[in-house]
PDB file of C-alpha atoms in Angstrom:
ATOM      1  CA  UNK W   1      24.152  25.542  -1.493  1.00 53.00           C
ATOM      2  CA  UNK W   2      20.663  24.427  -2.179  1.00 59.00           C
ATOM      3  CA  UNK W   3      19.392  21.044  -0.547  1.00 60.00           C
ATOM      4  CA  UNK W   4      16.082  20.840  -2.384  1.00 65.00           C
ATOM      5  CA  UNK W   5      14.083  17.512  -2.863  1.00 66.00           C
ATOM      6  CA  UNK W   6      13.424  16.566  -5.906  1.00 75.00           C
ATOM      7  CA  UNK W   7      11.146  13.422  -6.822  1.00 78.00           C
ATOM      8  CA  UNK W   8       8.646  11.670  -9.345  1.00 82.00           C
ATOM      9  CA  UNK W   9       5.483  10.074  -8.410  1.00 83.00           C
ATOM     10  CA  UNK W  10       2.943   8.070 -10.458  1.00 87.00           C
ATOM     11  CA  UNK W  11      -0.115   6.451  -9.806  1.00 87.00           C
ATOM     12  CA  UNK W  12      -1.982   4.158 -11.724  1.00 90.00           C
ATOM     13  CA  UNK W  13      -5.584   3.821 -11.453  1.00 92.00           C
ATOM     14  CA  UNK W  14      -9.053   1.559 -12.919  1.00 94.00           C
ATOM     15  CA  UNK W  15     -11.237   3.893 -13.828  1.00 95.00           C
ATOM     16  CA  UNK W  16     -14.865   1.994 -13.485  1.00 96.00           C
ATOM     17  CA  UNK W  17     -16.969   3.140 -17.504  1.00 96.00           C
ATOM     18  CA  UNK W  18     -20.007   2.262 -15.534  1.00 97.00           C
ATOM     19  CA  UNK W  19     -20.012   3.779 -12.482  1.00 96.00           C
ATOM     20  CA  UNK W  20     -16.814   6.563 -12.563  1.00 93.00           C
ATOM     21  CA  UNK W  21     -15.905   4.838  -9.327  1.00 91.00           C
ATOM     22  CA  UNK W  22     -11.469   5.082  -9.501  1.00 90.00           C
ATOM     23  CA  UNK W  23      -9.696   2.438  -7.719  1.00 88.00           C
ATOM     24  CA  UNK W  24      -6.021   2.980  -7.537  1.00 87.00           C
ATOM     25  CA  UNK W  25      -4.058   0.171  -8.444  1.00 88.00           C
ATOM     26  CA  UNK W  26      -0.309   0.915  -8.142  1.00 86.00           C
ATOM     27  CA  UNK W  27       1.784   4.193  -6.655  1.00 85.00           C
ATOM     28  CA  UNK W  28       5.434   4.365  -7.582  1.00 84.00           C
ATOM     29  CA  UNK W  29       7.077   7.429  -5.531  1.00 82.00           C
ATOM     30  CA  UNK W  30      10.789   7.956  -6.412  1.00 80.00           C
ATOM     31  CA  UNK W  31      12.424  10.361  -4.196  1.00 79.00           C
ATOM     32  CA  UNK W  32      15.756  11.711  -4.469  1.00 76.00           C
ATOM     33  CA  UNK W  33      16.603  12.488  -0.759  1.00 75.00           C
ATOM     34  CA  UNK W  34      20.093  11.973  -0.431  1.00 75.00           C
ATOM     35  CA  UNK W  35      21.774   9.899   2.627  1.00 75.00           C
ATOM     36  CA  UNK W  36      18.687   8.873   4.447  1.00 76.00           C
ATOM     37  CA  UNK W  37      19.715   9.896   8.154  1.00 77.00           C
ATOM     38  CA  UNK W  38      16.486   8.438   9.549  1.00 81.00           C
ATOM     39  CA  UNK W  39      14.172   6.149   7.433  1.00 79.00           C
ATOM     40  CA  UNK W  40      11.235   6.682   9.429  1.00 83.00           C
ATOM     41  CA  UNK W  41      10.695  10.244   9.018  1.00 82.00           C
ATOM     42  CA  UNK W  42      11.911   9.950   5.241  1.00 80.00           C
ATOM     43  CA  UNK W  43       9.626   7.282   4.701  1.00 80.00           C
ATOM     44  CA  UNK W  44       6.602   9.239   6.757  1.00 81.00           C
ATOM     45  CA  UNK W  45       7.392  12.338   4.577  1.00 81.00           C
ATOM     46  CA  UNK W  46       6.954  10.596   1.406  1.00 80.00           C
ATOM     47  CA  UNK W  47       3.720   8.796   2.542  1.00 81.00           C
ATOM     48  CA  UNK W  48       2.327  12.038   4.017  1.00 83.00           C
ATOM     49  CA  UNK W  49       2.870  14.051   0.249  1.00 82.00           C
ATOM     50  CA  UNK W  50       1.219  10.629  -1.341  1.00 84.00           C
ATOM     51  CA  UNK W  51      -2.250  11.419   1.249  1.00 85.00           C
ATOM     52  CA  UNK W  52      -2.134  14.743   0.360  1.00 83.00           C
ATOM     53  CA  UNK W  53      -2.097  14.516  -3.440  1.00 84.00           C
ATOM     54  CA  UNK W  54      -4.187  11.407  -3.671  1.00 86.00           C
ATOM     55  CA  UNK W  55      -6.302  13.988  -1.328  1.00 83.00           C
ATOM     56  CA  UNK W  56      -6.174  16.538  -3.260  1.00 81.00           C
ATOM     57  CA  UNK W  57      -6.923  14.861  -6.693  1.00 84.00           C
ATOM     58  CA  UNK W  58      -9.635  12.546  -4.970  1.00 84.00           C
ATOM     59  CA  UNK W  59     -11.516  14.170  -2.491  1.00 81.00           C
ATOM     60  CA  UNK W  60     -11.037  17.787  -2.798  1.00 77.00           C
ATOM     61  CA  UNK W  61     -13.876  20.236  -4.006  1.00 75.00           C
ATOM     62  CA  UNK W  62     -14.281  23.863  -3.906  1.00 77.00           C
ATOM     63  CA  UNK W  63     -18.033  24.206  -3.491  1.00 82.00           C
ATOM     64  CA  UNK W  64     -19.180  27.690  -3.377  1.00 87.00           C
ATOM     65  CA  UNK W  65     -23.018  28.649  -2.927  1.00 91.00           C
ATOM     66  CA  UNK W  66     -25.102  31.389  -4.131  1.00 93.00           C
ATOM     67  CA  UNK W  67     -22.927  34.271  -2.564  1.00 94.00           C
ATOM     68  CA  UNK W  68     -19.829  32.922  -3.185  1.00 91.00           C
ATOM     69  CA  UNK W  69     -19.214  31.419   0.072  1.00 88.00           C
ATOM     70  CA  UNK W  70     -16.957  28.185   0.416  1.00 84.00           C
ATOM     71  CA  UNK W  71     -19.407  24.967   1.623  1.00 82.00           C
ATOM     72  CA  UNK W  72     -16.335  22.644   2.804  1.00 76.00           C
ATOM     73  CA  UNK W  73     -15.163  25.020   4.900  1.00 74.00           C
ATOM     74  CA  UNK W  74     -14.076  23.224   7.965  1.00 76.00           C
ATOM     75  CA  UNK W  75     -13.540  19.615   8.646  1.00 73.00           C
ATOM     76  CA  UNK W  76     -17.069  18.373   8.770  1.00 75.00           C
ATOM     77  CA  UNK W  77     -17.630  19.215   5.184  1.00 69.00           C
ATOM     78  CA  UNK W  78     -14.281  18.114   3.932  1.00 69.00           C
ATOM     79  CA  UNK W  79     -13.133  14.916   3.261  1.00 74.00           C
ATOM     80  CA  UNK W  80      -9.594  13.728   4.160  1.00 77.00           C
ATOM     81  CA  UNK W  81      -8.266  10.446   2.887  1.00 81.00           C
ATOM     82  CA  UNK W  82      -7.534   7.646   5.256  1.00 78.00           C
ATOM     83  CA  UNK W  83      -5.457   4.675   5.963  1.00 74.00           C
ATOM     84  CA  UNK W  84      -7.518   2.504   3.408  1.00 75.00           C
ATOM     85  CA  UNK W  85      -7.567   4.980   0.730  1.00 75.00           C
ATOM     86  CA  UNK W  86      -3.418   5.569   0.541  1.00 78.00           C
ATOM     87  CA  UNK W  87      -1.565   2.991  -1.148  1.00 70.00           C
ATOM     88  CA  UNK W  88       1.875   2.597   0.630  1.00 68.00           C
ATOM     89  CA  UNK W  89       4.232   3.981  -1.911  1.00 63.00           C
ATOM     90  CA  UNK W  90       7.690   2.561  -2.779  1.00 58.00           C
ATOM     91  CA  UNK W  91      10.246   3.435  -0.137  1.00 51.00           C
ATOM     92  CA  UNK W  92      12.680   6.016  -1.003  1.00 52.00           C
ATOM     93  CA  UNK W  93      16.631   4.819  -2.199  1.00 55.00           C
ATOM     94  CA  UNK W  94      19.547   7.214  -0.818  1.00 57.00           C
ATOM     95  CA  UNK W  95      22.382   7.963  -1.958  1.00 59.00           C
ATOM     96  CA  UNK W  96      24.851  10.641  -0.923  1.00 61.00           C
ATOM     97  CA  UNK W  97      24.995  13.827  -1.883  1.00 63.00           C
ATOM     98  CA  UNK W  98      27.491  16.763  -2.604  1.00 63.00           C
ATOM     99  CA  UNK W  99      25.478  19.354  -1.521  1.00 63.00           C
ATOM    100  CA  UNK W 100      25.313  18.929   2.433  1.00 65.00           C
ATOM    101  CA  UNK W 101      27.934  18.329   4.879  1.00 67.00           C
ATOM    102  CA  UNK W 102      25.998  14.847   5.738  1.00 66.00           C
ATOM    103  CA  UNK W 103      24.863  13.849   2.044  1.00 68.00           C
ATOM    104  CA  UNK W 104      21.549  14.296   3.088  1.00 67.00           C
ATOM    105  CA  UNK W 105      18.512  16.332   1.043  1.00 68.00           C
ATOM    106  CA  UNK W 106      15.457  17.407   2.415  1.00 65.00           C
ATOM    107  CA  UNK W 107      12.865  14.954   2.116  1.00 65.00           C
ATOM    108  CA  UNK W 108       9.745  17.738   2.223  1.00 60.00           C
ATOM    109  CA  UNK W 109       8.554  21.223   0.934  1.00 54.00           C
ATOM    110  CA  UNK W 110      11.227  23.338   2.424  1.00 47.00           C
ATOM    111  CA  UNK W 111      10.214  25.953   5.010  1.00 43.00           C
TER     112      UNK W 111
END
């Protein structure tokens, strides 16, 4: 019996018509993870999958030069979103499932 997550995120944004600068406004995460056994992790999951999409939506590029060879290719090149950038989403509600022993459901990308 599958325990996958499953989950709904949406972020609203101001879009500047001047400038193209975006400034998000709001980020609504809604996360069915089951019987939260431990809120800190849940809640660490969920804002770790909102850095990494804001991130990846945001800040990511695929640069390539001349002879097709990636420009952001390590850490120096690439930016990663920080603390200011990341809205805190909404924290996740639980509620028990029938598909685990505990009622709990992963709250992250399976392995």
């Amino acid at each position: 019996m599958s325990t996958w997550p499953n989950g709904c995120h949406i972020c609203e944004v101001e879009i500047d018509p001047d400038t193209g600068e975006i400034a998000l406004t709001r980020f609504t995460a809604v996360d069915d993870v089951g019987t939260v056994v431990n809120h800190v992790i849940v809640d660490g999951q969920v804002h770790g999958g909102v850095a990494q999409g804001i991130g990846a939506v945001l800040y990511e590029r695929s640069a390539y030069d001349e002879q097709a060879n990636l420009q952001a290719s390590t850490y120096m090149d690439y930016l990663v979103p920080t603390a200011p950038e990341i809205l805190p989403p909404a924290a996740p509600a639980g509620a028990r499932s029938n598909r685990s022993r505990w009622g709990a459901v992963a709250s992250a990308r399976p392995r």
